[in-house]
mmCIF file of C-alpha atoms in Angstrom:
data_model
loop_
_atom_site.group_PDB
_atom_site.id
_atom_site.type_symbol
_atom_site.label_atom_id
_atom_site.label_comp_id
_atom_site.label_asym_id
_atom_site.label_seq_id
_atom_site.Cartn_x
_atom_site.Cartn_y
_atom_site.Cartn_z
ATOM 1 C CA GLU A 1 87.891 24.357 -45.132
ATOM 2 C CA GLY A 2 90.368 22.919 -42.996
ATOM 3 C CA GLY A 3 93.792 22.264 -44.362
ATOM 4 C CA ALA A 4 96.885 24.488 -44.525
ATOM 5 C CA PRO A 5 99.951 24.511 -46.679
ATOM 6 C CA ASN A 6 103.299 22.611 -45.639
ATOM 7 C CA GLY A 7 106.754 22.486 -46.654
ATOM 8 C CA SER A 8 106.530 26.182 -48.310
ATOM 9 C CA GLY A 9 110.602 26.430 -48.580
ATOM 10 C CA GLY A 10 110.196 30.261 -49.392
ATOM 11 C CA ILE A 11 109.843 31.827 -52.695
ATOM 12 C CA PRO A 12 110.179 29.392 -55.866
ATOM 13 C CA TRP A 13 112.967 29.873 -58.380
ATOM 14 C CA LYS A 14 112.631 32.693 -60.711
ATOM 15 C CA LYS A 15 112.942 29.968 -63.851
ATOM 16 C CA ASP A 16 109.644 28.507 -62.030
ATOM 17 C CA ILE A 17 107.411 31.615 -62.704
ATOM 18 C CA PRO A 18 105.913 31.764 -66.352
ATOM 19 C CA TRP A 19 107.481 34.445 -69.232
ATOM 20 C CA LYS A 20 106.947 35.659 -72.248
ATOM 21 C CA ARG A 21 109.436 34.898 -75.278
ATOM 22 C CA SER A 22 109.123 38.160 -76.826
ATOM 23 C CA ILE A 23 109.180 40.042 -73.406
ATOM 24 C CA PRO A 24 112.420 40.310 -71.458
ATOM 25 C CA TRP A 25 112.507 40.240 -68.014
ATOM 26 C CA LYS A 26 111.781 43.648 -65.886
ATOM 27 C CA GLY A 27 112.784 43.561 -62.333
ATOM 28 C CA GLY A 28 112.707 40.063 -61.881
ATOM 29 C CA ILE A 29 108.741 40.074 -62.998
ATOM 30 C CA PRO A 30 107.237 37.993 -65.278
ATOM 31 C CA GLN A 31 105.679 40.608 -67.870
ATOM 32 C CA LYS A 32 102.775 40.721 -70.423
ATOM 33 C CA SER A 33 103.270 41.689 -74.238
ATOM 34 C CA VAL A 34 101.620 44.937 -74.436
ATOM 35 C CA SER A 35 101.086 46.868 -78.062
ATOM 36 C CA GLY A 36 100.193 49.991 -79.329
ATOM 37 C CA MET A 37 101.908 53.491 -79.176
ATOM 38 C CA PRO A 38 104.569 54.626 -76.810
ATOM 39 C CA TRP A 39 101.699 56.408 -74.556
ATOM 40 C CA GLU A 40 99.392 53.183 -74.730
ATOM 41 C CA GLN A 41 102.418 51.462 -73.229
ATOM 42 C CA ASN A 42 102.872 53.177 -70.379
ATOM 43 C CA GLU A 43 99.446 53.531 -69.454
ATOM 44 C CA ALA A 44 99.833 49.328 -69.780
ATOM 45 C CA GLU A 45 102.494 49.041 -67.375
ATOM 46 C CA ALA A 46 100.394 48.288 -64.444
ATOM 47 C CA ASP A 47 98.918 45.736 -66.208
ATOM 48 C CA MET A 48 101.669 43.465 -67.182
ATOM 49 C CA ALA A 49 101.957 40.949 -64.683
ATOM 50 C CA TYR A 50 99.921 37.641 -64.725
ATOM 51 C CA ARG A 51 96.450 38.576 -62.607
ATOM 52 C CA ILE A 52 95.639 35.366 -60.351
ATOM 53 C CA LEU A 53 92.174 35.525 -58.500
ATOM 54 C CA ILE A 54 91.824 33.279 -55.320
ATOM 55 C CA VAL A 55 88.095 32.479 -54.719
ATOM 56 C CA ASP A 56 88.416 30.845 -50.330
ATOM 57 C CA ASP A 57 86.280 31.786 -47.828
ATOM 58 C CA GLU A 58 88.769 31.674 -45.360
ATOM 59 C CA VAL A 59 90.263 34.818 -45.160
ATOM 60 C CA MET A 60 93.457 33.856 -43.927
ATOM 61 C CA MET A 61 94.240 31.266 -46.467
ATOM 62 C CA THR A 62 93.309 33.945 -49.221
ATOM 63 C CA GLU A 63 96.045 36.186 -47.498
ATOM 64 C CA LEU A 64 98.742 33.281 -47.607
ATOM 65 C CA LEU A 65 98.014 32.872 -50.980
ATOM 66 C CA SER A 66 98.083 36.225 -52.204
ATOM 67 C CA ASP A 67 101.106 37.223 -50.494
ATOM 68 C CA HIS A 68 103.197 34.601 -51.823
ATOM 69 C CA LEU A 69 101.739 34.940 -55.427
ATOM 70 C CA ARG A 70 102.830 38.503 -55.150
ATOM 71 C CA ASP A 71 105.845 37.791 -53.937
ATOM 72 C CA CYS A 72 106.212 35.658 -57.059
ATOM 73 C CA GLY A 73 105.539 38.749 -59.208
ATOM 74 C CA TYR A 74 102.018 37.868 -59.814
ATOM 75 C CA ASP A 75 98.956 40.471 -59.642
ATOM 76 C CA ALA A 76 96.550 38.889 -56.737
ATOM 77 C CA LEU A 77 92.865 39.456 -56.707
ATOM 78 C CA VAL A 78 91.047 38.172 -53.527
ATOM 79 C CA ALA A 79 87.824 36.942 -53.132
ATOM 80 C CA ASN A 80 86.060 35.360 -50.165
ATOM 81 C CA SER A 81 82.515 34.123 -51.400
ATOM 82 C CA ALA A 82 80.930 33.478 -54.744
ATOM 83 C CA LEU A 83 79.713 36.649 -55.543
ATOM 84 C CA GLN A 84 82.820 38.785 -54.605
ATOM 85 C CA ALA A 85 84.661 36.446 -57.340
ATOM 86 C CA LEU A 86 81.973 36.662 -60.106
ATOM 87 C CA ALA A 87 82.393 40.459 -59.500
ATOM 88 C CA LEU A 88 86.091 40.462 -60.013
ATOM 89 C CA LEU A 89 85.637 38.472 -63.124
ATOM 90 C CA GLN A 90 85.511 42.275 -65.049
ATOM 91 C CA ARG A 91 89.424 42.090 -64.361
ATOM 92 C CA GLN A 92 89.737 39.652 -66.825
ATOM 93 C CA PRO A 93 92.042 37.207 -64.587
ATOM 94 C CA ASP A 94 94.983 34.652 -66.370
ATOM 95 C CA LEU A 95 94.244 31.779 -63.938
ATOM 96 C CA VAL A 96 91.615 30.833 -61.056
ATOM 97 C CA ILE A 97 92.169 29.390 -57.466
ATOM 98 C CA LEU A 98 89.238 28.137 -56.211
ATOM 99 C CA ASP A 99 88.330 26.234 -53.081
ATOM 100 C CA ILE A 100 85.310 23.914 -53.564
ATOM 101 C CA ASN A 101 83.749 24.066 -49.595
ATOM 102 C CA MET A 102 82.036 27.575 -49.579
ATOM 103 C CA PRO A 103 79.055 28.915 -48.158
ATOM 104 C CA GLY A 104 76.157 29.692 -50.942
ATOM 105 C CA MET A 105 77.314 29.210 -54.254
ATOM 106 C CA ASP A 106 80.140 26.209 -53.976
ATOM 107 C CA GLY A 107 82.885 25.819 -55.770
ATOM 108 C CA LEU A 108 81.497 23.546 -58.421
ATOM 109 C CA GLU A 109 78.761 25.706 -59.279
ATOM 110 C CA LEU A 110 81.122 28.752 -59.466
ATOM 111 C CA CYS A 111 83.741 27.256 -61.913
ATOM 112 C CA ARG A 112 80.468 26.106 -63.877
ATOM 113 C CA SER A 113 79.086 29.815 -63.800
ATOM 114 C CA ILE A 114 82.568 31.085 -64.636
ATOM 115 C CA ARG A 115 83.107 28.729 -67.604
ATOM 116 C CA GLU A 116 80.366 30.561 -69.264
ATOM 117 C CA HIS A 117 82.531 33.573 -69.304
ATOM 118 C CA ILE A 118 86.151 33.016 -69.206
ATOM 119 C CA VAL A 119 88.678 30.134 -70.874
ATOM 120 C CA CYS A 120 91.295 31.011 -68.070
ATOM 121 C CA PRO A 121 92.955 27.913 -66.334
ATOM 122 C CA ILE A 122 91.061 26.679 -63.245
ATOM 123 C CA LEU A 123 92.998 25.065 -60.512
ATOM 124 C CA PHE A 124 91.164 23.542 -57.787
ATOM 125 C CA LEU A 125 92.860 24.011 -54.272
ATOM 126 C CA THR A 126 90.728 21.748 -51.387
ATOM 127 C CA ALA A 127 90.762 19.041 -48.646
ATOM 128 C CA ARG A 128 88.388 16.948 -50.496
ATOM 129 C CA VAL A 129 90.516 14.097 -51.493
ATOM 130 C CA THR A 130 88.525 11.178 -53.091
ATOM 131 C CA GLU A 131 88.689 10.249 -56.747
ATOM 132 C CA GLN A 132 85.364 11.291 -56.971
ATOM 133 C CA ASP A 133 85.857 14.401 -56.109
ATOM 134 C CA LYS A 134 88.631 15.475 -58.527
ATOM 135 C CA ILE A 135 86.519 13.914 -61.513
ATOM 136 C CA ASN A 136 83.777 16.291 -60.340
ATOM 137 C CA GLY A 137 86.303 19.073 -60.120
ATOM 138 C CA LEU A 138 87.571 18.211 -63.650
ATOM 139 C CA GLN A 139 83.865 17.851 -65.302
ATOM 140 C CA TYR A 140 82.959 20.823 -63.698
ATOM 141 C CA GLY A 141 85.361 22.741 -66.188
ATOM 142 C CA GLY A 142 88.281 22.578 -63.437
ATOM 143 C CA ASP A 143 92.040 22.037 -65.440
ATOM 144 C CA ASP A 144 93.635 20.749 -62.180
ATOM 145 C CA TYR A 145 93.230 19.493 -58.605
ATOM 146 C CA ILE A 146 95.013 20.469 -55.420
ATOM 147 C CA PRO A 147 94.498 18.812 -52.723
ATOM 148 C CA LYS A 148 95.106 20.437 -49.087
ATOM 149 C CA PRO A 149 97.379 19.980 -47.456
ATOM 150 C CA PHE A 150 100.145 21.508 -50.479
ATOM 151 C CA SER A 151 103.538 22.951 -50.719
ATOM 152 C CA LEU A 152 103.633 26.762 -51.819
ATOM 153 C CA ASN A 153 106.288 25.484 -54.368
ATOM 154 C CA GLU A 154 103.858 22.712 -55.795
ATOM 155 C CA LEU A 155 101.175 25.353 -56.102
ATOM 156 C CA SER A 156 103.418 28.348 -57.866
ATOM 157 C CA ALA A 157 105.237 25.533 -60.481
ATOM 158 C CA ARG A 158 101.363 24.370 -61.585
ATOM 159 C CA VAL A 159 100.363 27.925 -61.251
ATOM 160 C CA ALA A 160 103.542 28.390 -64.033
ATOM 161 C CA ALA A 161 103.014 25.427 -65.843
ATOM 162 C CA HIS A 162 99.284 25.744 -66.628
ATOM 163 C CA LEU A 163 99.919 29.741 -67.310
ATOM 164 C CA ARG A 164 102.683 28.395 -69.926
ATOM 165 C CA ARG A 165 100.296 26.102 -71.422
ATOM 166 C CA ASP A 166 98.155 28.469 -72.281
ATOM 167 C CA GLU A 167 99.945 30.951 -73.492
ATOM 168 C CA ARG A 168 100.566 28.533 -76.069
ATOM 169 C CA SER A 169 97.389 27.466 -77.014
ATOM 170 C CA ARG A 170 96.389 30.880 -77.164
ATOM 171 C CA SER A 171 99.733 31.485 -79.790
ATOM 172 C CA ARG A 172 100.200 28.388 -81.209
ATOM 173 C CA PRO A 173 99.112 28.586 -85.308
ATOM 174 C CA SER A 174 96.168 26.925 -86.627
ATOM 175 C CA VAL A 175 97.706 24.158 -89.330
ATOM 176 C CA LEU A 176 96.006 22.018 -91.463
ATOM 177 C CA THR A 177 98.449 19.239 -92.561
ATOM 178 C CA SER A 178 97.577 16.536 -96.142
ATOM 179 C CA SER A 179 100.527 13.946 -96.074
ATOM 180 C CA GLU A 180 103.426 16.338 -96.422
ATOM 181 C CA LEU A 181 101.625 19.310 -97.458
ATOM 182 C CA ILE A 182 101.034 21.814 -94.287
ATOM 183 C CA VAL A 183 98.630 24.582 -94.794
ATOM 184 C CA ASP A 184 99.248 27.547 -92.234
ATOM 185 C CA LEU A 185 95.837 29.047 -91.499
ATOM 186 C CA THR A 186 97.024 32.049 -89.647
ATOM 187 C CA GLN A 187 99.857 33.128 -92.314
ATOM 188 C CA ARG A 188 97.675 31.545 -94.961
ATOM 189 C CA THR A 189 100.597 29.638 -96.292
ATOM 190 C CA VAL A 190 100.971 26.474 -97.940
ATOM 191 C CA SER A 191 104.329 24.854 -98.083
ATOM 192 C CA TRP A 192 105.465 21.076 -98.969
ATOM 193 C CA ARG A 193 108.847 19.723 -97.453
ATOM 194 C CA GLY A 194 109.848 23.127 -96.637
ATOM 195 C CA GLU A 195 109.129 24.775 -99.599
ATOM 196 C CA GLU A 196 106.036 27.310 -99.924
ATOM 197 C CA ILE A 197 103.811 27.144 -102.901
ATOM 198 C CA PRO A 198 102.000 30.557 -104.125
ATOM 199 C CA PHE A 199 98.405 31.196 -104.198
ATOM 200 C CA SER A 200 96.438 33.601 -104.749
ATOM 201 C CA ARG A 201 93.417 34.633 -101.805
ATOM 202 C CA LYS A 202 90.962 32.773 -103.192
ATOM 203 C CA GLU A 203 92.951 29.788 -104.108
ATOM 204 C CA PHE A 204 94.294 29.769 -100.736
ATOM 205 C CA ASP A 205 90.085 30.151 -99.275
ATOM 206 C CA LEU A 206 89.578 26.866 -101.694
ATOM 207 C CA ILE A 207 92.448 24.688 -100.301
ATOM 208 C CA GLU A 208 91.195 26.116 -96.971
ATOM 209 C CA PHE A 209 87.716 25.051 -97.307
ATOM 210 C CA LEU A 210 87.984 21.985 -98.829
ATOM 211 C CA MET A 211 90.933 20.880 -96.145
ATOM 212 C CA THR A 212 88.397 21.308 -93.396
ATOM 213 C CA ASN A 213 86.065 19.610 -95.411
ATOM 214 C CA ALA A 214 88.271 16.597 -96.076
ATOM 215 C CA GLY A 215 86.076 13.543 -97.812
ATOM 216 C CA GLN A 216 82.764 15.535 -98.278
ATOM 217 C CA VAL A 217 81.703 16.304 -101.889
ATOM 218 C CA PHE A 218 80.388 19.839 -102.854
ATOM 219 C CA ASP A 219 79.335 21.250 -105.804
ATOM 220 C CA ARG A 220 80.228 24.149 -107.605
ATOM 221 C CA GLU A 221 77.597 26.347 -106.117
ATOM 222 C CA HIS A 222 77.950 25.096 -102.357
ATOM 223 C CA ILE A 223 81.830 25.870 -103.012
ATOM 224 C CA TYR A 224 81.091 29.322 -104.789
ATOM 225 C CA GLU A 225 78.744 30.623 -101.760
ATOM 226 C CA ALA A 226 81.325 29.390 -99.232
ATOM 227 C CA LEU A 227 84.143 31.522 -100.779
ATOM 228 C CA TRP A 228 81.865 34.705 -102.414
ATOM 229 C CA GLY A 229 79.495 34.703 -99.907
ATOM 230 C CA TYR A 230 75.186 34.221 -100.700
ATOM 231 C CA ASP A 231 74.602 37.622 -101.966
ATOM 232 C CA ALA A 232 77.996 37.023 -104.598
ATOM 233 C CA GLU A 233 76.666 38.210 -108.137
ATOM 234 C CA GLY A 234 78.932 36.242 -110.492
ATOM 235 C CA ASP A 235 79.271 32.497 -111.616
ATOM 236 C CA SER A 236 79.736 29.441 -109.801
ATOM 237 C CA ASN A 237 81.708 28.274 -113.185
ATOM 238 C CA VAL A 238 85.119 30.197 -111.658
ATOM 239 C CA ILE A 239 85.136 27.550 -109.444
ATOM 240 C CA LYS A 240 86.200 24.819 -111.814
ATOM 241 C CA GLU A 241 89.362 27.893 -113.406
ATOM 242 C CA HIS A 242 90.223 27.833 -109.660
ATOM 243 C CA VAL A 243 90.536 24.175 -108.916
ATOM 244 C CA ARG A 244 92.549 23.297 -112.008
ATOM 245 C CA LYS A 245 94.686 26.507 -110.896
ATOM 246 C CA VAL A 246 95.214 24.511 -107.528
ATOM 247 C CA ARG A 247 95.811 21.219 -108.274
ATOM 248 C CA ALA A 248 98.275 22.323 -111.472
ATOM 249 C CA LYS A 249 100.248 24.215 -108.551
ATOM 250 C CA LEU A 250 100.034 21.723 -106.710
ATOM 251 C CA ARG A 251 100.669 18.690 -108.918
ATOM 252 C CA GLU A 252 104.045 20.384 -110.252
ATOM 253 C CA ALA A 253 104.981 21.414 -106.346
ATOM 254 C CA THR A 254 104.099 17.410 -105.156
ATOM 255 C CA GLY A 255 103.096 15.353 -107.858
ATOM 256 C CA HIS A 256 99.797 14.312 -105.854
ATOM 257 C CA GLU A 257 96.520 15.026 -106.958
ATOM 258 C CA TYR A 258 94.869 16.357 -104.138
ATOM 259 C CA ILE A 259 91.437 17.341 -105.210
ATOM 260 C CA GLU A 260 89.651 14.816 -107.182
ATOM 261 C CA THR A 261 86.791 15.479 -109.523
ATOM 262 C CA VAL A 262 83.548 13.337 -108.481
ATOM 263 C CA TRP A 263 81.282 13.215 -111.738
ATOM 264 C CA GLY A 264 78.386 14.738 -112.245
ATOM 265 C CA VAL A 265 78.565 15.683 -108.382
ATOM 266 C CA GLY A 266 81.281 17.859 -107.494
ATOM 267 C CA TYR A 267 84.958 17.964 -105.746
ATOM 268 C CA LYS A 268 86.328 16.427 -102.901
ATOM 269 C CA TRP A 269 89.677 17.002 -100.921
ATOM 270 C CA ASN A 270 91.456 13.290 -100.861
ATOM 271 C CA ARG A 271 92.271 12.708 -97.142
#
């Protein structure tokens, strides 16, 4: 496909390269976090850079992009066909740069196929510039659309931005809120105006279940099965006692009644 970068202006400033807050810079190259024992960390040193998969049937284009991204500190993988790209998926790229016009399976079909296996950002890089082309790319699973000719600096900035956004989405805690009540599902904590309210494990499970299904009414048997499992041997009357304790703690801390009793039916979390 025709088109070439313009105004490359050299390598972008290091501040444009994504980095992770918990990992210090190492020789100016962005590093991934590595967990485990020291010997495991040493074995993973070579796999710490963000991995970018470049897919374009033009060899000169993939060489240009791979050289530039490696200069920026990324680990660049190159595929000149859709079949080569599919084979490289086992390397688990952190981002894919994908051309649309390729022989055989084109970029749109490849994007749809990739989306069945990976969730990393996919950036279309193509000479197709109509509005419908952009819409098609996004509908097929792409995250961004960069028309040719393009600036290497802009490409680097977009790659960095998507990697930062993807990292934030992976590390962002799952939170439920109800008025000023905040329930952190990752840390398993409940807080009101910055003050944590202590709950037992099953009490927290009850809060999570009702908040996740706020407004819906559940009888005690349904709640018991959700919290203890279908095969648990016990009495669903225990739910009544858990609801009483949770209500008392929430009322004392917040002054609000979050769990409502629907007489003759069950309980629900008030929105």
